[in-house]
Short mmCIF file of C-alpha atoms in Angstrom, two decimals:
data_model
loop_
_atom_site.label_atom_id
_atom_site.label_comp_id
_atom_site.label_asym_id
_atom_site.label_seq_id
_atom_site.Cartn_x
_atom_site.Cartn_y
_atom_site.Cartn_z
CA MET A 1 -8.78 144.55 236.16
CA LYS A 2 -11.63 146.52 234.55
CA LYS A 3 -13.92 143.50 234.96
CA ARG A 4 -13.11 143.27 238.61
CA VAL A 5 -13.80 146.96 239.17
CA PHE A 6 -17.09 146.65 237.29
CA ALA A 7 -18.06 143.64 239.41
CA VAL A 8 -17.33 145.57 242.66
CA LEU A 9 -19.38 148.53 241.43
CA MET A 10 -22.28 146.34 240.49
CA ALA A 11 -22.16 144.62 243.88
CA GLY A 12 -22.30 147.99 245.57
CA ILE A 13 -25.24 149.15 243.48
CA MET A 14 -27.15 145.90 244.06
CA GLY A 15 -26.48 146.22 247.81
CA THR A 16 -27.76 149.77 247.82
CA MET A 17 -30.88 148.79 245.98
CA MET A 18 -31.53 145.92 248.36
CA PHE A 19 -30.99 148.28 251.33
CA GLY A 20 -33.37 150.76 249.80
CA THR A 21 -35.94 148.04 249.30
CA THR A 22 -35.58 147.01 252.92
CA LEU A 23 -36.25 150.57 254.02
CA VAL A 24 -39.27 150.87 251.82
CA SER A 25 -40.58 147.54 253.17
CA ALA A 26 -40.02 148.75 256.75
CA GLU A 27 -41.95 151.96 256.06
CA THR A 28 -44.73 149.97 254.51
CA GLU A 29 -44.92 147.80 257.60
CA GLU A 30 -45.11 150.84 259.82
CA LYS A 31 -48.09 152.21 257.88
CA PRO A 32 -50.28 149.34 256.76
CA GLU A 33 -52.88 149.98 254.10
CA LEU A 34 -56.27 150.80 255.53
CA LYS A 35 -59.63 151.08 253.95
CA GLY A 36 -63.14 151.19 255.19
CA GLU A 37 -65.84 153.52 256.59
CA VAL A 38 -65.67 155.32 259.94
CA TYR A 39 -68.75 156.98 261.47
CA ALA A 40 -67.71 159.53 264.07
CA PHE A 41 -70.20 161.36 266.25
CA ILE A 42 -68.58 164.60 267.38
CA ALA A 43 -69.62 167.50 269.58
CA ALA A 44 -70.53 170.51 267.48
CA SER A 45 -67.69 172.55 269.00
CA LEU A 46 -65.15 170.11 267.53
CA ASN A 47 -66.38 170.45 263.92
CA ASN A 48 -63.69 172.81 262.51
CA ALA A 49 -60.73 171.02 264.05
CA MET A 50 -62.02 167.59 263.04
CA GLU A 51 -62.50 168.62 259.44
CA GLU A 52 -58.84 169.55 259.25
CA LEU A 53 -57.80 166.36 261.01
CA GLN A 54 -59.81 164.33 258.56
CA LYS A 55 -57.88 165.83 255.63
CA ASP A 56 -54.55 165.14 257.34
CA PHE A 57 -55.47 161.56 258.16
CA ASN A 58 -56.60 160.92 254.57
CA GLU A 59 -53.27 162.10 253.26
CA THR A 60 -51.84 158.90 254.82
CA TYR A 61 -54.91 156.73 254.47
CA PRO A 62 -56.85 157.93 251.36
CA ASP A 63 -59.06 154.80 251.23
CA VAL A 64 -60.61 155.50 254.60
CA GLU A 65 -63.93 157.32 254.40
CA ILE A 66 -64.84 159.31 257.54
CA PHE A 67 -68.42 160.48 258.07
CA TYR A 68 -69.12 163.07 260.78
CA ASN A 69 -72.28 163.66 262.65
CA ALA A 70 -71.79 166.93 264.54
CA ASP A 71 -74.39 167.97 267.13
CA SER A 72 -74.86 168.42 270.90
CA SER A 73 -73.40 165.55 272.91
CA GLY A 74 -76.85 164.77 274.41
CA THR A 75 -78.43 164.49 271.00
CA LEU A 76 -75.63 162.26 269.82
CA GLN A 77 -75.94 160.05 272.89
CA THR A 78 -79.67 159.57 272.21
CA GLN A 79 -79.00 158.68 268.57
CA ILE A 80 -76.46 156.09 269.58
CA GLU A 81 -78.83 154.62 272.13
CA GLU A 82 -81.55 154.36 269.45
CA GLY A 83 -79.17 152.35 267.21
CA ALA A 84 -77.60 154.87 264.89
CA ARG A 85 -74.43 153.59 263.30
CA CYS A 86 -71.39 154.99 265.10
CA ASP A 87 -67.80 153.85 265.54
CA ILE A 88 -66.32 156.77 267.48
CA PHE A 89 -67.99 159.13 270.00
CA PHE A 90 -66.22 162.42 270.82
CA SER A 91 -68.25 164.15 273.52
CA ALA A 92 -68.06 167.65 275.03
CA ALA A 93 -68.68 166.28 278.48
CA THR A 94 -68.05 163.07 280.44
CA LYS A 95 -71.70 162.65 281.41
CA GLN A 96 -72.84 161.41 278.02
CA MET A 97 -69.79 159.16 277.55
CA ASP A 98 -70.20 157.67 281.02
CA ALA A 99 -73.84 156.89 280.24
CA LEU A 100 -72.95 155.01 277.08
CA VAL A 101 -70.24 153.08 278.92
CA ASP A 102 -72.70 152.10 281.65
CA GLU A 103 -75.14 150.91 278.96
CA GLY A 104 -72.45 148.79 277.34
CA LEU A 105 -72.56 150.79 274.12
CA ALA A 106 -69.09 152.40 274.50
CA ASP A 107 -65.87 150.52 275.17
CA LYS A 108 -64.67 151.74 278.60
CA ASP A 109 -61.05 150.66 277.96
CA SER A 110 -60.89 152.81 274.81
CA VAL A 111 -62.18 156.02 276.42
CA VAL A 112 -59.69 158.84 276.92
CA ASN A 113 -60.27 162.32 278.34
CA LEU A 114 -58.42 164.07 275.55
CA LEU A 115 -59.20 167.78 275.55
CA GLU A 116 -60.20 170.63 277.82
CA ASN A 117 -62.14 173.80 276.98
CA LYS A 118 -63.35 176.98 278.69
CA VAL A 119 -66.86 178.46 279.02
CA VAL A 120 -67.09 182.11 278.03
CA LEU A 121 -69.64 184.91 277.84
CA ILE A 122 -69.87 186.64 274.49
CA LYS A 123 -71.58 189.55 272.74
CA PRO A 124 -71.87 190.62 269.06
CA LYS A 125 -68.76 192.25 267.73
CA ASP A 126 -68.57 195.81 268.99
CA GLY A 127 -72.10 195.35 270.45
CA GLU A 128 -73.19 197.50 273.35
CA THR A 129 -74.06 195.87 276.71
CA LYS A 130 -73.86 196.70 280.42
CA VAL A 131 -72.81 193.14 281.14
CA THR A 132 -69.21 192.86 282.23
CA GLY A 133 -69.26 189.20 283.37
CA PHE A 134 -71.31 186.25 284.55
CA GLU A 135 -71.94 188.06 287.81
CA ASN A 136 -74.16 190.75 286.20
CA ILE A 137 -75.46 188.77 283.21
CA THR A 138 -79.04 189.70 284.12
CA ASP A 139 -78.32 193.28 283.05
CA ALA A 140 -78.69 192.04 279.48
CA ALA A 141 -82.05 192.40 277.68
CA ASN A 142 -81.81 188.77 276.54
CA LEU A 143 -79.58 185.69 276.61
CA ALA A 144 -78.69 182.95 274.12
CA LEU A 145 -78.33 179.74 276.10
CA ALA A 146 -77.95 176.13 275.10
CA GLY A 147 -80.54 173.60 276.30
CA GLU A 148 -80.26 171.59 279.50
CA ASP A 149 -79.30 168.42 277.63
CA VAL A 150 -76.38 170.20 275.91
CA PRO A 151 -73.05 170.15 277.80
CA VAL A 152 -72.36 173.90 277.51
CA GLY A 153 -75.94 174.48 278.67
CA GLN A 154 -75.27 172.23 281.66
CA TYR A 155 -72.01 174.03 282.46
CA SER A 156 -73.85 177.40 282.17
CA ARG A 157 -76.46 176.37 284.65
CA GLU A 158 -73.84 175.07 287.03
CA ILE A 159 -72.15 178.50 286.91
CA PHE A 160 -75.48 180.24 287.67
CA GLU A 161 -76.13 177.81 290.56
CA ASN A 162 -72.69 178.40 292.09
CA LEU A 163 -73.06 182.19 291.67
CA GLY A 164 -76.51 182.07 293.25
CA SER A 165 -78.15 183.66 290.24
CA THR A 166 -80.27 180.86 288.85
CA ASP A 167 -83.64 182.35 289.82
CA GLU A 168 -82.79 185.77 288.36
CA VAL A 169 -81.43 184.28 285.13
CA ASN A 170 -84.58 182.19 284.69
CA LYS A 171 -86.60 185.43 284.66
CA MET A 172 -84.67 186.66 281.66
CA GLU A 173 -85.75 186.49 278.02
CA ILE A 174 -83.85 183.33 276.99
CA ASN A 175 -83.30 182.10 273.43
CA GLU A 176 -82.57 178.44 273.96
CA GLY A 177 -80.46 176.70 271.32
CA LYS A 178 -80.37 173.00 270.62
CA ASN A 179 -76.55 173.08 270.44
CA VAL A 180 -73.65 175.47 270.88
CA THR A 181 -73.59 176.29 267.18
CA GLU A 182 -77.12 177.76 267.37
CA VAL A 183 -76.16 179.88 270.42
CA LEU A 184 -73.06 181.19 268.64
CA ALA A 185 -75.10 182.09 265.52
CA SER A 186 -77.74 183.93 267.60
CA VAL A 187 -75.06 186.15 269.10
CA SER A 188 -72.87 186.61 266.02
CA GLU A 189 -75.94 187.61 263.99
CA GLY A 190 -77.00 190.13 266.68
CA SER A 191 -80.20 188.34 267.63
CA ASN A 192 -79.17 188.23 271.26
CA GLU A 193 -77.29 190.73 273.43
CA VAL A 194 -75.14 188.08 275.11
CA GLY A 195 -74.67 184.30 274.98
CA ILE A 196 -72.58 181.51 276.53
CA VAL A 197 -70.41 179.26 274.41
CA TYR A 198 -67.00 177.59 274.55
CA ALA A 199 -63.83 179.62 274.08
CA THR A 200 -63.08 177.62 270.98
CA ASP A 201 -66.41 178.56 269.43
CA ALA A 202 -65.81 182.27 270.08
CA ALA A 203 -62.35 181.99 268.56
CA SER A 204 -63.80 180.41 265.39
CA VAL A 205 -65.81 183.57 264.65
CA ALA A 206 -63.57 186.20 266.23
CA ASP A 207 -64.61 188.70 263.53
CA SER A 208 -68.29 188.40 264.59
CA VAL A 209 -68.22 188.14 268.46
CA ASP A 210 -66.27 189.58 271.38
CA ILE A 211 -65.55 187.63 274.58
CA ILE A 212 -66.79 189.52 277.63
CA ALA A 213 -65.43 187.17 280.26
CA GLU A 214 -64.47 183.58 281.14
CA ALA A 215 -66.42 181.65 283.80
CA PRO A 216 -65.31 182.99 287.24
CA ALA A 217 -62.84 180.93 289.19
CA GLY A 218 -64.66 178.37 291.35
CA SER A 219 -67.95 178.70 289.49
CA LEU A 220 -67.38 175.43 287.64
CA GLN A 221 -66.61 172.37 289.79
CA THR A 222 -66.87 170.16 286.73
CA PRO A 223 -63.93 170.37 284.29
CA VAL A 224 -64.91 171.05 280.70
CA LEU A 225 -63.51 167.72 279.37
CA TYR A 226 -63.83 166.09 276.00
CA PRO A 227 -63.68 162.29 276.15
CA VAL A 228 -63.37 160.17 273.01
CA GLY A 229 -63.81 156.46 272.64
CA MET A 230 -65.01 153.53 270.58
CA VAL A 231 -68.69 152.62 270.22
CA GLU A 232 -70.04 149.21 269.38
CA ASP A 233 -70.94 149.21 265.74
CA LYS A 234 -72.61 145.98 264.74
CA GLU A 235 -72.65 146.93 261.06
CA ALA A 236 -68.91 147.53 260.86
CA SER A 237 -66.71 145.09 258.96
CA GLU A 238 -63.24 144.10 260.20
CA GLU A 239 -61.75 146.66 257.84
CA ASP A 240 -64.08 149.37 259.22
CA LYS A 241 -63.10 148.50 262.82
CA ALA A 242 -59.38 148.63 261.95
CA ALA A 243 -59.83 151.96 260.28
CA ALA A 244 -61.78 153.39 263.25
CA ALA A 245 -59.15 152.15 265.70
CA ALA A 246 -56.42 153.83 263.62
CA PHE A 247 -58.32 157.10 263.47
CA LEU A 248 -58.96 157.06 267.23
CA GLU A 249 -55.23 156.50 267.77
CA TYR A 250 -54.41 159.36 265.40
CA LEU A 251 -56.66 161.73 267.36
CA GLN A 252 -54.41 161.18 270.38
CA SER A 253 -51.15 161.84 268.52
CA ASP A 254 -49.02 164.92 269.09
CA GLU A 255 -49.74 165.97 265.50
CA ALA A 256 -53.47 165.92 266.11
CA LEU A 257 -53.17 167.71 269.49
CA GLU A 258 -51.32 170.54 267.77
CA VAL A 259 -54.32 171.01 265.45
CA PHE A 260 -56.70 170.98 268.42
CA GLU A 261 -54.58 173.61 270.17
CA LYS A 262 -54.69 175.77 267.04
CA TYR A 263 -58.47 175.87 267.41
CA GLY A 264 -58.31 176.86 271.07
CA PHE A 265 -58.48 173.50 272.84
CA ALA A 266 -55.94 172.40 275.41
CA ALA A 267 -54.66 168.85 275.85
CA TYR A 268 -56.02 167.48 279.10
CA VAL A 269 -53.41 166.61 281.69
CA THR A 270 -54.72 164.36 284.42
CA ASP A 271 -53.85 164.91 288.05
CA GLU A 272 -52.22 161.50 287.95
CA LYS A 273 -49.81 162.72 285.27
CA SER A 274 -49.13 165.87 287.24
CA ASP A 275 -48.37 163.75 290.34
CA ASP A 276 -46.06 161.52 288.36
CA THR A 277 -44.19 164.53 287.07
CA GLN A 278 -43.90 165.97 290.58
CA ALA A 279 -42.75 162.63 291.95
CA GLY A 280 -40.16 162.39 289.21
CA GLU A 281 -38.83 165.82 290.11
CA GLU A 282 -38.67 164.89 293.77
CA ASN A 283 -36.85 161.63 293.07
CA ALA A 284 -34.42 163.20 290.58
CA GLU A 285 -30.73 163.16 291.41
CA PRO A 286 -29.71 166.52 293.09
CA THR A 287 -27.39 168.73 291.10
CA GLU A 288 -23.87 169.42 292.42
CA GLU A 289 -25.00 172.93 293.40
CA ALA A 290 -28.03 171.54 295.27
CA ALA A 291 -25.86 168.88 297.01
CA GLU A 292 -23.49 171.61 298.14
CA ASP A 293 -26.41 173.66 299.52
CA THR A 294 -27.70 170.60 301.36
CA ALA A 295 -24.25 169.89 302.79
CA GLU A 296 -24.02 173.47 304.03
#
């Protein structure tokens, strides 16, 4: 009798071990081992969020090395066109991404408009200025503004154009930065009375700058979108390409979007998605209460 009980117990233990092994194998299959190098060119305004995401990604895939090149999207576009090694391009505007797609350097099918940002007017923390918004920006003694090849600089000039203030702004003393980071530094250090950056940049140094105002409604016809996609990297091995694809997929995950939102970005929702949601609501089965109202 004891031998039979012992045999039953051993069978149960072995079964549990085998079941556990099956679970482990399943988990291993879900998260295959990855290794390789990933070169990601990212807009300067993404830097803080991307550093955190790199750490999170490496907790799961410690053998993947990710190298960031953070600068203005226009500068990054030029570097890619000149042959710099790059696997992923994360731009602060669609213009630069579209150009690379048209040139056959970025994979159109991989490109996703992932994030949205806002353009804001800032001043040094507790700094004095008569400026209350974009409409009277020329009341400032000077202005920190990104260059014309920098997305936030392009957005800024679009705002001036739509407000009819371009000529007056051009008469100002302008400190032109090569990227948004330089503009932010000029204002936070007190070198300029006001400056124009993204809301996320202002939030990153909230102890150094104050937001005066957001871009007025209707002053920006172009949404501040951040597309991300794969770039042709002729030096990449198959392992590198697999690692880059996995990292790009991770950037689109709910987990990653929560990190982006923590830094002030918003997940971009396309009009198509909004239409689908609305259509779904219209096609939904009416509730009993609604059916009764209709009957009445």
